[in-house]
Amino acid sequence: MTLAPLTVIPAGAGSGKTHSLQEQLGTWVVDGQVQPERIVAVTFTEAAAAELRERIRAKLLALGRLDDAVRLDNAYISTIHGFGQRLLTEFAFEGGLSPRLRLLTDDEQSILIRRALARTTKVDPIMANLKGYGYSYDFNRDTTAEDAFRDDLLGFVNLLRALGAPQSGVDYAAAARDWIHQRYGQTANAKRLTTTLHKAVMALLKDFPNSLADDFGTSKSAINDLRANYDALKRASIRDDLDQDWGLWKDLSALRQTKRGCPLPSGYDERAQAVMDAAAQIATHPGPRDRAVAFVETMLAASVELLGHYETAKKEAGLIDFNDMIALAGRLLKQTPDVLHTLAGRIDCLVVDDFQDTNPLQFDLLWQLKEAGIPTIIVGDLKQAIMGFQGADPRLFAAIQAAYPKVCTPLVNNWRSQPKLMSIINALGTRLFGDQYQTLEPKGSPSPLPPLDILFFADSAKKDQHAIRAHFVAQRIQTLLEDNKLRVIDRRTKQKRPLAGRDIAVLCPTHDLLRTYAEQLRQSGIKVRLQQDGWYEDRLVEILLQALAYIANPKDRHAALYLSVTELGNLSLADALGQLIETGRIVDPLLAKLDDLADDTSEQTIYALVAALFDHLELFD
């Protein structure tokens, strides 16, 4: 029995996709249809690749296939980038590449890109008018207009690279221009719209030539609004500004009028309404559309130019980045048919996990293998697409499902969630995704916990609303943890045990909000694990790093000096420096402890060594 040329497996969360893959691949190996070292399985994270490899190995061991489990180490089970790098290494000669290409560090990549950006001149039209293109200082992020523009340009660059541009030959500028024109709709006569607004502005200023802020502002907000309105009206009195400042049109479409507690002079509201009605016609003005087209065309041209400088700099230095691992590998297979033929002869099956996170460049590489006749299994879930920031396009997976409906074999069970919760998820999924949602049959064990608790806060206008919500959530979690009758099934031992903090996750839309919840939980006596900045500045981490450095090299005088003058050491800085000057070494009881520990580290893992340091240095105290 031969393997199917293509199998598409839509697999929702908790549907057992990894288990399904390990069972299928294990069966194929036992049946002799697939050799373990001839499996190619690609994922999009190191953790997923490691889990898949170990799950397949566990299946082979369970079947008594020890030799096959060992041979699995030679299989191509890795991230998509790792697979691309392996191809470039193995076929370096055929591709005219160095077999020792070095991957750029993040810092090196940043330097090369910024150097390339400095040489790019096509951004000048936007740089000369950043405000006109919507860039200004961001007080929340503390970023300048130049920084925001630079970030957008780098975003364009990353998207183009994910699409394989500029090697693709596609005219993205023309496609973008057509897209904008189609969605913008019909436009009116620009001169007429501008004239109408200008006349309305001049009529208002004729009747009310001065700011109303001082005489009619009854509150701080009213004073600020009226001053801002007057400034906008004065700017709009200059006809040229109305021809190019679309932000000004937006300001004029929201003038302040009479409100309770803030009456304005007779006739002002009518004049202001005429200005707002005229400014609201910005939606049919061709100016913003043409500005958007100019912006996209300029950004694309600048991105292509920047990429040219960047690629040249990398080539001269013999460096590659993660994108090159895919682009160069795909180009190698396309331009060297013998390599593709050789590779196809080495592979018995191709498995692509989390296909919804594939970008066009990655798709091109993988699809060449499928087209070369390698039996291919594609697994994915459109609802779990999370790599859009890297140019991933879940529409690729949707298109494959539409093009090959006969080979789609969706997984229809859910093994993760309790049945009552699964019924809620199915109801929501059907409403959110319609026919695209695959209803999952719950197979998980019943839980003593209710499937859903809703804490509804009617008054959301209070200043400390987040802290109040976090307080009640913390109380609810504390109640659950203190319930001695509550038992959950341990995912590893499969035995019932009390609910523990590690079973609970708190999700928030922002990291600042997470800190608020963490604070409330800690005040309730509940331990919290929260990723935070400043890890390397933490006192405990600093001491651990220096202790590890000293154990790795007892001649490290900096580490010895650092440790001996901390609160764990026994020397002052003057005494420690004096010892160094006089004897070239430092003597301290703390270092003696580390010397004893260093004598027995040859067989220890880094994890065991860190644990030993906590014990020897009494760091928990």
Coordinates of C-alpha atoms in Angstrom, one line a residue:
M1 CA 0.0 0.0 0.0
T2 CA 1.5 3.3 -1.1
L3 CA 1.1 6.5 0.9
A4 CA -1.4 9.2 -0.3
P5 CA 0.3 12.0 -2.3
L6 CA -1.4 14.6 0.0
T7 CA -3.3 14.4 3.3
V8 CA -4.8 17.6 4.8
I9 CA -5.7 17.4 8.5
P10 CA -7.7 20.3 10.0
A11 CA -7.1 19.9 13.7
G12 CA -8.6 22.1 16.4
A13 CA -7.1 22.8 19.7
G14 CA -7.0 19.7 21.9
S15 CA -8.0 17.4 19.1
G16 CA -4.9 15.2 19.5
K17 CA -3.0 16.2 16.4
T18 CA 0.4 15.3 17.8
H19 CA -0.9 12.0 19.1
S20 CA -2.4 11.3 15.7
L21 CA 0.9 12.0 13.9
Q22 CA 2.9 9.9 16.2
E23 CA 0.5 7.0 15.8
Q24 CA 0.4 7.3 12.0
L25 CA 4.2 7.6 11.6
G26 CA 4.8 4.8 14.1
T27 CA 2.5 2.5 12.1
W28 CA 4.2 3.4 8.8
V29 CA 7.6 2.6 10.2
V30 CA 6.4 -0.7 11.6
D31 CA 4.8 -1.6 8.3
G32 CA 7.9 -0.7 6.4
Q33 CA 6.3 2.1 4.4
V34 CA 8.6 4.7 6.0
Q35 CA 12.1 4.5 7.2
P36 CA 12.6 6.6 10.4
E37 CA 15.6 8.5 9.2
R38 CA 13.8 9.4 6.0
I39 CA 11.0 11.4 7.7
V40 CA 10.9 15.2 7.2
A41 CA 8.7 16.9 9.8
V42 CA 8.7 20.7 10.1
T43 CA 7.2 22.9 12.7
F44 CA 7.4 26.6 13.6
T45 CA 8.9 26.4 17.1
E46 CA 11.8 24.5 18.6
A47 CA 9.6 23.2 21.4
A48 CA 7.0 21.8 18.9
A49 CA 9.8 20.1 16.9
A50 CA 11.3 18.6 20.1
E51 CA 7.9 17.3 21.3
L52 CA 7.1 15.7 17.9
R53 CA 10.4 13.9 17.8
E54 CA 10.1 12.6 21.3
R55 CA 6.5 11.5 20.8
I56 CA 7.4 9.5 17.7
R57 CA 10.4 8.1 19.5
A58 CA 8.2 7.0 22.4
K59 CA 5.8 5.3 20.0
L60 CA 8.6 3.4 18.4
L61 CA 10.0 2.3 21.8
A62 CA 6.5 1.3 22.9
L63 CA 6.3 -1.0 19.8
G64 CA 9.7 -2.5 20.7
R65 CA 11.5 -0.8 17.7
L66 CA 14.7 0.2 19.5
D67 CA 16.8 0.4 16.4
D68 CA 14.2 2.5 14.6
A69 CA 14.0 4.9 17.6
V70 CA 17.8 5.4 17.4
R71 CA 17.6 5.9 13.6
L72 CA 15.1 8.7 14.2
D73 CA 18.0 10.9 15.3
N74 CA 18.9 11.2 11.6
A75 CA 15.4 12.3 10.5
Y76 CA 14.7 15.9 9.4
I77 CA 12.5 16.8 12.3
S78 CA 13.1 20.5 13.0
T79 CA 11.8 24.0 12.6
I80 CA 11.2 25.2 9.1
H81 CA 14.3 27.4 9.5
G82 CA 16.4 24.5 10.7
F83 CA 15.3 22.4 7.7
G84 CA 16.3 25.2 5.3
Q85 CA 19.7 25.6 7.0
R86 CA 20.3 21.8 6.7
L87 CA 19.5 21.9 3.0
L88 CA 22.0 24.8 2.5
T89 CA 24.7 22.9 4.4
E90 CA 24.2 19.6 2.7
F91 CA 23.9 21.0 -0.8
A92 CA 26.3 24.0 -0.4
F93 CA 28.4 23.0 -3.4
E94 CA 25.5 22.6 -5.7
G95 CA 24.1 26.0 -4.6
G96 CA 27.4 27.8 -4.9
L97 CA 27.3 28.6 -1.2
S98 CA 29.8 28.4 1.6
P99 CA 29.3 25.3 3.7
R100 CA 30.0 27.4 6.8
L101 CA 27.5 30.2 6.4
R102 CA 27.1 32.0 9.7
L103 CA 23.8 33.1 11.1
L104 CA 23.6 36.8 12.0
T105 CA 23.0 37.7 15.6
D106 CA 20.1 40.0 16.3
D107 CA 22.5 42.9 16.9
E108 CA 24.4 42.3 13.7
Q109 CA 21.1 42.2 11.7
S110 CA 20.0 45.5 13.3
I111 CA 23.3 47.2 12.5
L112 CA 23.2 46.0 8.8
I113 CA 19.6 47.0 8.3
R114 CA 20.1 50.5 9.8
R115 CA 23.2 51.0 7.7
A116 CA 21.2 50.0 4.6
L117 CA 18.4 52.4 5.8
A118 CA 20.9 55.3 6.0
R119 CA 21.8 54.7 2.3
T120 CA 18.2 54.6 1.1
T121 CA 17.1 57.8 -0.6
K122 CA 13.6 56.8 -1.8
V123 CA 12.1 57.6 1.6
D124 CA 12.9 61.3 1.3
P125 CA 9.4 62.3 0.1
I126 CA 7.9 60.9 3.3
M127 CA 10.7 62.0 5.6
A128 CA 10.2 65.5 4.4
N129 CA 6.5 65.5 5.4
L130 CA 6.2 63.0 8.3
K131 CA 3.3 64.9 9.9
G132 CA 1.4 64.9 6.6
Y133 CA 1.7 61.1 6.5
G134 CA 0.3 60.8 10.0
Y135 CA 3.6 60.4 12.0
S136 CA 4.0 62.3 15.3
Y137 CA 5.5 61.9 18.7
D138 CA 3.8 59.1 20.6
F139 CA 3.7 60.0 24.3
N140 CA 2.5 56.5 25.4
R141 CA 5.4 54.7 23.7
D142 CA 7.9 57.6 24.0
T143 CA 8.8 57.3 20.3
T144 CA 9.5 60.1 17.8
A145 CA 7.8 60.4 14.5
E146 CA 11.1 59.3 12.9
D147 CA 11.1 56.1 15.0
A148 CA 7.5 55.3 14.2
F149 CA 8.2 55.7 10.5
R150 CA 11.4 53.6 10.7
D151 CA 9.4 50.8 12.4
D152 CA 6.8 50.9 9.6
L153 CA 9.4 50.8 6.9
L154 CA 11.0 47.7 8.6
G155 CA 7.6 46.2 8.7
F156 CA 7.3 46.6 5.0
V157 CA 10.7 45.1 4.5
N158 CA 9.8 42.0 6.6
L159 CA 6.6 41.5 4.7
L160 CA 8.3 41.7 1.4
R161 CA 10.9 39.2 2.5
A162 CA 8.2 36.8 3.6
L163 CA 6.7 37.1 0.2
G164 CA 10.0 36.4 -1.5
A165 CA 10.3 39.9 -3.0
P166 CA 11.9 41.4 -4.9
Q167 CA 13.0 38.1 -6.5
S168 CA 9.3 37.2 -7.0
G169 CA 8.9 39.6 -9.9
V170 CA 5.5 40.6 -8.7
D171 CA 4.6 44.3 -9.1
Y172 CA 3.4 44.8 -5.5
A173 CA 3.1 48.6 -6.0
A174 CA 0.5 48.1 -8.8
A175 CA -1.4 45.5 -6.8
A176 CA -1.5 47.8 -3.8
R177 CA -2.6 50.8 -5.9
D178 CA -5.5 48.8 -7.4
W179 CA -6.5 47.5 -3.9
I180 CA -6.7 51.0 -2.5
H181 CA -8.7 52.3 -5.5
Q182 CA -11.2 49.5 -5.4
R183 CA -11.8 49.9 -1.6
Y184 CA -11.8 53.7 -1.5
G185 CA -14.9 53.9 -3.8
Q186 CA -16.1 56.9 -5.8
T187 CA -14.5 60.3 -5.2
A188 CA -16.0 63.8 -5.7
N189 CA -14.5 66.9 -7.2
A190 CA -11.6 67.9 -4.9
K191 CA -11.7 71.6 -5.7
R192 CA -15.4 71.8 -5.0
L193 CA -15.1 70.0 -1.7
T194 CA -12.2 72.2 -0.5
T195 CA -14.0 75.4 -1.6
T196 CA -17.1 74.5 0.3
L197 CA -15.2 73.8 3.5
H198 CA -13.1 77.0 3.1
K199 CA -16.2 79.1 2.7
A200 CA -17.8 77.6 5.8
V201 CA -14.6 78.2 7.8
M202 CA -14.4 81.8 6.6
A203 CA -18.1 82.4 7.4
L204 CA -17.6 81.2 11.0
L205 CA -14.4 83.3 11.5
K206 CA -16.2 86.3 10.1
D207 CA -18.9 86.1 12.7
F208 CA -16.6 84.9 15.5
P209 CA -13.1 86.2 14.8
N210 CA -11.7 85.5 18.2
S211 CA -11.3 82.3 20.4
L212 CA -14.3 81.6 22.6
A213 CA -12.2 79.8 25.2
D214 CA -11.7 82.7 27.7
D215 CA -15.3 84.0 27.5
F216 CA -17.3 80.8 27.2
G217 CA -15.1 78.1 28.6
T218 CA -16.8 76.9 31.8
S219 CA -14.5 73.9 32.4
K220 CA -10.9 72.9 31.6
S221 CA -12.1 70.5 28.9
A222 CA -14.3 73.2 27.3
I223 CA -11.4 75.7 27.3
N224 CA -9.0 73.2 25.7
D225 CA -11.6 72.2 23.1
L226 CA -12.4 75.7 22.1
R227 CA -8.8 76.7 21.9
A228 CA -8.0 73.7 19.7
N229 CA -11.0 74.4 17.5
Y230 CA -9.9 78.0 17.0
D231 CA -6.4 77.0 16.1
A232 CA -7.8 74.5 13.5
L233 CA -10.1 77.1 12.1
K234 CA -7.3 79.7 11.7
R235 CA -5.1 77.1 10.0
A236 CA -8.0 76.2 7.7
S237 CA -8.4 79.8 6.7
I238 CA -5.2 79.3 4.6
R239 CA -6.5 77.5 1.5
D240 CA -3.2 75.7 0.9
D241 CA -3.4 73.8 4.2
L242 CA -6.8 72.4 3.2
D243 CA -5.3 71.0 0.0
Q244 CA -2.9 68.7 1.9
D245 CA -3.5 68.5 5.6
W246 CA -6.1 65.7 5.9
G247 CA -5.7 65.6 9.7
L248 CA -7.0 69.2 9.7
W249 CA -10.2 68.0 7.9
K250 CA -10.6 65.5 10.7
D251 CA -10.2 68.2 13.4
L252 CA -12.8 70.4 11.7
S253 CA -15.3 67.5 11.6
A254 CA -15.6 67.5 15.4
L255 CA -15.9 71.1 16.6
R256 CA -17.4 71.7 20.0
Q257 CA -20.9 73.0 20.2
T258 CA -23.3 74.0 23.0
K259 CA -23.5 71.5 25.8
R260 CA -25.3 71.5 29.1
G261 CA -23.3 73.7 31.4
C262 CA -21.3 75.3 28.5
P263 CA -23.6 77.5 26.3
L264 CA -22.0 79.1 23.3
P265 CA -23.0 82.5 21.7
S266 CA -26.1 82.6 19.4
G267 CA -25.4 81.6 15.8
Y268 CA -22.1 79.7 16.6
D269 CA -23.6 76.3 16.6
E270 CA -25.1 76.7 13.1
R271 CA -21.8 78.0 11.7
A272 CA -19.9 75.2 13.4
Q273 CA -22.3 72.6 12.0
A274 CA -21.8 73.9 8.5
V275 CA -18.0 73.5 8.9
M276 CA -18.4 70.0 10.3
D277 CA -20.8 68.9 7.5
A278 CA -18.3 70.2 4.9
A279 CA -15.3 68.6 6.6
A280 CA -17.2 65.2 6.8
Q281 CA -17.0 65.0 3.0
I282 CA -13.3 64.0 3.4
A283 CA -14.6 60.4 2.9
T284 CA -15.1 61.3 -0.8
H285 CA -12.1 63.5 -1.3
P286 CA -9.5 62.0 -3.6
G287 CA -6.6 63.6 -1.7
P288 CA -6.3 61.0 1.1
R289 CA -6.6 58.2 -1.4
D290 CA -3.8 59.7 -3.5
R291 CA -1.7 60.2 -0.4
A292 CA -2.2 56.6 0.6
V293 CA -1.2 55.4 -2.9
A294 CA 1.9 57.6 -2.8
F295 CA 2.8 56.3 0.7
V296 CA 2.6 52.7 -0.3
E297 CA 4.4 53.2 -3.5
T298 CA 7.2 55.1 -1.8
M299 CA 7.5 52.5 1.0
L300 CA 7.7 49.6 -1.4
A301 CA 10.3 51.3 -3.5
A302 CA 12.3 52.2 -0.4
S303 CA 12.0 48.7 0.9
V304 CA 13.3 47.1 -2.3
E305 CA 16.2 49.6 -2.3
L306 CA 16.9 48.9 1.4
L307 CA 16.8 45.1 0.8
G308 CA 19.3 45.5 -2.0
H309 CA 21.8 47.2 0.3
Y310 CA 21.2 44.7 3.1
E311 CA 21.6 41.7 0.9
T312 CA 24.9 43.0 -0.5
A313 CA 26.2 43.7 3.0
K314 CA 25.3 40.1 4.1
K315 CA 26.9 38.5 1.1
E316 CA 30.1 40.5 1.5
A317 CA 30.3 39.3 5.1
G318 CA 29.3 35.7 4.4
L319 CA 26.3 36.0 6.7
I320 CA 22.7 34.7 6.5
D321 CA 19.6 35.4 8.5
F322 CA 16.5 33.3 9.3
N323 CA 14.7 34.5 6.1
D324 CA 17.7 33.4 4.0
M325 CA 17.5 29.9 5.3
I326 CA 14.1 29.6 3.6
A327 CA 14.7 31.9 0.5
L328 CA 18.0 30.3 -0.4
A329 CA 16.8 26.8 0.1
G330 CA 13.7 27.4 -2.0
R331 CA 15.8 29.0 -4.7
L332 CA 18.3 26.1 -4.6
L333 CA 15.5 23.5 -5.2
K334 CA 14.0 25.6 -8.0
Q335 CA 17.2 26.4 -9.9
T336 CA 18.9 23.1 -9.4
P337 CA 16.5 20.2 -10.4
D338 CA 19.1 17.6 -9.6
V339 CA 19.1 18.7 -5.9
L340 CA 15.4 18.4 -5.7
H341 CA 15.5 15.0 -7.4
T342 CA 18.2 13.8 -5.0
L343 CA 16.3 15.1 -2.0
A344 CA 13.0 13.5 -3.1
G345 CA 14.9 10.2 -3.2
R346 CA 16.0 10.6 0.4
I347 CA 12.6 11.4 1.9
D348 CA 9.7 8.9 2.4
C349 CA 7.2 11.4 3.8
L350 CA 6.8 15.1 4.6
V351 CA 4.8 16.3 7.6
V352 CA 4.1 20.0 8.1
D353 CA 2.6 20.9 11.5
D354 CA 0.8 24.2 12.2
F355 CA 0.5 24.9 8.5
Q356 CA -1.7 28.0 9.3
D357 CA 1.5 29.8 10.3
T358 CA 3.2 29.4 6.9
N359 CA 4.2 32.4 5.0
P360 CA 4.4 32.4 1.1
L361 CA 8.2 31.9 1.1
Q362 CA 8.0 28.9 3.4
F363 CA 5.0 27.6 1.4
D364 CA 7.0 27.8 -1.8
L365 CA 9.9 25.7 -0.3
L366 CA 7.6 23.0 1.1
W367 CA 5.3 22.8 -1.9
Q368 CA 8.2 22.0 -4.2
L369 CA 8.8 18.9 -2.1
K370 CA 5.2 17.9 -2.4
E371 CA 5.2 18.5 -6.2
A372 CA 8.4 16.4 -6.5
G373 CA 6.3 13.4 -5.4
I374 CA 7.0 13.2 -1.7
P375 CA 3.9 12.0 0.2
T376 CA 2.8 15.0 2.3
I377 CA 0.7 15.5 5.4
I378 CA -0.4 19.0 6.3
V379 CA -1.8 19.7 9.7
G380 CA -3.2 23.0 10.8
D381 CA -6.1 25.1 12.3
L382 CA -7.1 28.5 10.9
K383 CA -8.3 29.5 14.4
Q384 CA -4.8 29.2 15.8
A385 CA -2.9 31.4 13.4
I386 CA -0.4 33.4 15.6
M387 CA 2.5 34.2 13.3
G388 CA 1.1 37.1 11.3
F389 CA 3.8 39.4 12.6
Q390 CA 6.3 37.2 10.6
G391 CA 4.3 37.4 7.4
A392 CA 2.3 34.2 7.9
D393 CA -0.8 34.0 5.9
P394 CA -3.5 31.5 7.1
R395 CA -5.3 32.0 3.8
L396 CA -2.8 29.5 2.3
F397 CA -4.2 26.7 4.5
A398 CA -7.7 27.8 3.7
A399 CA -6.9 27.7 0.0
I400 CA -5.5 24.2 0.2
Q401 CA -8.6 22.9 2.0
A402 CA -10.7 24.5 -0.7
A403 CA -8.6 23.1 -3.5
Y404 CA -8.3 19.5 -2.1
P405 CA -11.5 18.8 -0.3
K406 CA -11.3 15.0 -1.0
V407 CA -8.1 14.6 1.0
C408 CA -9.2 16.6 4.0
T409 CA -9.6 14.4 7.1
P410 CA -10.4 16.7 10.0
L411 CA -9.9 15.5 13.6
V412 CA -13.3 15.7 15.3
N413 CA -12.6 14.9 18.9
N414 CA -11.4 17.0 21.8
W415 CA -9.3 15.3 24.5
R416 CA -8.3 18.4 26.5
S417 CA -11.4 20.1 27.8
Q418 CA -14.1 18.9 30.1
P419 CA -17.4 18.1 28.3
K420 CA -19.4 21.0 29.7
L421 CA -16.8 23.5 28.7
M422 CA -16.5 21.9 25.2
S423 CA -20.2 22.5 24.7
I424 CA -19.7 26.2 25.4
I425 CA -16.7 26.4 23.1
N426 CA -18.6 24.7 20.3
A427 CA -21.5 27.1 20.6
L428 CA -19.1 30.1 20.5
G429 CA -17.1 28.6 17.7
T430 CA -20.1 28.1 15.5
R431 CA -21.2 31.7 16.0
L432 CA -17.7 33.1 15.4
F433 CA -16.6 31.1 12.5
G434 CA -19.8 29.8 10.9
D435 CA -19.3 26.9 8.5
Q436 CA -15.5 27.1 8.9
Y437 CA -15.8 25.8 12.5
Q438 CA -15.4 22.1 13.1
T439 CA -17.6 21.0 16.0
L440 CA -15.5 18.9 18.4
E441 CA -16.8 15.9 20.3
P442 CA -15.7 16.1 24.0
K443 CA -13.6 13.1 25.1
G444 CA -12.0 14.7 28.2
S445 CA -12.9 13.6 31.7
P446 CA -15.6 15.4 33.6
S447 CA -14.4 18.1 36.0
P448 CA -15.7 19.1 39.4
L449 CA -15.1 22.7 38.4
P450 CA -17.9 24.6 36.7
P451 CA -17.1 25.2 33.0
L452 CA -17.4 28.9 33.3
D453 CA -17.6 31.6 36.0
I454 CA -18.5 35.1 34.9
L455 CA -17.7 38.0 37.2
F456 CA -19.6 40.9 35.9
F457 CA -18.7 44.5 37.0
A458 CA -21.5 46.9 36.3
D459 CA -19.6 50.0 37.2
S460 CA -16.6 50.1 34.9
A461 CA -16.0 53.9 35.2
K462 CA -14.1 53.8 38.5
K463 CA -10.5 55.0 38.4
D464 CA -9.2 51.8 40.1
Q465 CA -11.5 49.4 38.2
H466 CA -8.7 47.1 37.2
A467 CA -7.4 46.7 40.8
I468 CA -11.0 46.0 41.9
R469 CA -11.5 43.3 39.3
A470 CA -8.2 41.8 40.0
H471 CA -9.0 41.7 43.8
F472 CA -12.2 39.8 43.2
V473 CA -10.5 37.4 40.8
A474 CA -7.8 36.8 43.3
Q475 CA -10.4 36.0 46.0
R476 CA -12.1 33.5 43.6
I477 CA -8.8 31.8 42.9
Q478 CA -7.9 31.7 46.6
T479 CA -11.3 30.1 47.3
L480 CA -10.7 27.4 44.8
L481 CA -7.2 26.6 46.1
E482 CA -8.4 26.4 49.7
D483 CA -11.2 23.9 48.7
N484 CA -9.9 20.7 50.2
K485 CA -12.6 18.6 48.5
L486 CA -11.7 19.8 45.1
R487 CA -9.7 17.3 43.1
V488 CA -8.2 17.5 39.5
I489 CA -6.5 14.9 37.4
D490 CA -2.8 15.4 37.1
R491 CA -1.9 15.6 33.4
R492 CA 1.3 13.5 33.9
T493 CA 0.4 11.0 36.6
K494 CA -3.3 10.8 35.6
Q495 CA -4.1 10.6 39.3
K496 CA -6.4 12.9 41.2
R497 CA -4.8 15.5 43.4
P498 CA -5.7 18.9 45.0
L499 CA -5.9 21.9 42.7
A500 CA -2.5 23.8 42.7
G501 CA -1.4 27.3 41.6
R502 CA 0.4 25.8 38.6
D503 CA -3.0 24.6 37.2
I504 CA -4.2 28.2 36.9
A505 CA -3.4 30.7 34.1
V506 CA -4.4 34.4 34.1
L507 CA -4.6 36.0 30.7
C508 CA -4.8 39.8 30.2
P509 CA -4.7 42.1 27.2
T510 CA -1.6 44.0 28.4
H511 CA 1.5 43.3 30.5
D512 CA 0.6 46.2 32.8
L513 CA -2.7 44.6 33.6
L514 CA -0.9 41.3 34.3
R515 CA 1.2 43.1 36.9
T516 CA -2.0 44.4 38.6
Y517 CA -3.4 40.9 38.8
A518 CA 0.0 39.5 40.0
E519 CA 0.1 42.1 42.8
Q520 CA -3.4 41.2 44.0
L521 CA -2.7 37.5 43.9
R522 CA 0.5 37.9 45.9
Q523 CA -1.3 40.0 48.5
S524 CA -3.7 37.0 48.9
G525 CA -0.7 34.8 49.6
I526 CA -0.7 33.1 46.2
K527 CA 2.7 32.6 44.4
V528 CA 2.8 34.0 40.9
R529 CA 5.1 33.4 37.9
L530 CA 5.2 36.5 35.7
Q531 CA 7.7 37.3 33.0
Q532 CA 9.1 40.7 33.6
D533 CA 11.8 43.0 32.3
G534 CA 15.0 43.6 34.3
W535 CA 15.8 39.9 34.8
Y536 CA 19.5 40.4 34.5
E537 CA 19.4 43.4 36.8
D538 CA 17.9 41.2 39.6
R539 CA 20.3 40.9 42.5
L540 CA 19.8 37.1 42.8
V541 CA 20.5 36.6 39.1
E542 CA 23.6 38.8 39.2
I543 CA 25.0 36.7 42.0
L544 CA 24.2 33.4 40.3
L545 CA 25.8 34.6 37.0
Q546 CA 29.0 35.6 38.8
A547 CA 29.1 32.3 40.8
L548 CA 28.7 30.3 37.6
A549 CA 31.5 32.3 36.0
Y550 CA 33.8 31.6 39.0
I551 CA 33.0 27.9 39.0
A552 CA 33.7 27.7 35.2
N553 CA 37.0 29.5 35.7
P554 CA 38.4 30.0 39.3
K555 CA 40.9 32.4 37.8
D556 CA 38.2 34.9 36.9
R557 CA 39.3 37.7 39.1
H558 CA 36.3 39.9 38.3
A559 CA 33.8 37.2 39.4
A560 CA 35.9 36.6 42.6
L561 CA 36.0 40.3 43.3
Y562 CA 32.3 40.8 42.7
L563 CA 31.3 37.9 44.9
S564 CA 33.6 38.7 47.8
V565 CA 32.2 42.2 48.3
T566 CA 28.5 41.3 48.1
E567 CA 26.4 40.7 51.1
L568 CA 27.4 37.0 50.9
G569 CA 31.1 37.8 51.0
N570 CA 33.2 38.9 53.9
L571 CA 35.5 41.6 52.4
S572 CA 35.2 45.3 51.7
L573 CA 36.0 46.5 48.3
A574 CA 39.3 48.1 49.6
D575 CA 40.4 44.8 51.2
A576 CA 39.5 42.7 48.2
L577 CA 41.4 45.0 45.8
G578 CA 44.3 45.0 48.3
Q579 CA 44.5 41.2 48.2
L580 CA 44.5 41.3 44.4
I581 CA 47.3 43.9 44.3
E582 CA 49.5 42.1 46.8
T583 CA 48.9 38.4 45.9
G584 CA 47.0 38.3 42.7
R585 CA 44.1 36.4 44.2
I586 CA 41.3 36.8 46.7
V587 CA 40.8 34.6 49.7
D588 CA 37.3 34.6 51.1
P589 CA 35.1 31.8 52.8
L590 CA 32.5 32.3 50.1
L591 CA 35.0 31.5 47.4
A592 CA 36.1 28.5 49.4
K593 CA 32.5 27.2 49.3
L594 CA 32.5 27.6 45.5
D595 CA 35.9 25.9 45.2
D596 CA 34.4 22.9 47.0
L597 CA 31.4 22.8 44.7
A598 CA 33.6 23.2 41.6
D599 CA 35.4 20.0 42.4
D600 CA 32.3 18.0 41.7
T601 CA 30.7 19.7 38.6
S602 CA 32.1 17.6 35.7
E603 CA 29.0 15.4 35.5
Q604 CA 26.4 17.9 36.6
T605 CA 23.9 19.5 34.3
I606 CA 23.5 23.3 34.4
Y607 CA 20.1 22.8 36.2
A608 CA 21.7 20.7 38.9
L609 CA 24.5 23.2 39.3
V610 CA 22.2 26.1 39.7
A611 CA 20.2 24.1 42.3
A612 CA 23.5 23.3 44.1
L613 CA 24.4 27.0 44.1
F614 CA 21.1 27.9 45.8
D615 CA 21.9 25.4 48.5
H616 CA 25.6 26.2 49.0
L617 CA 25.1 30.0 49.0
E618 CA 21.8 29.8 50.9
L619 CA 20.2 32.0 48.3
F620 CA 16.7 31.2 49.3
D621 CA 17.5 33.1 52.6

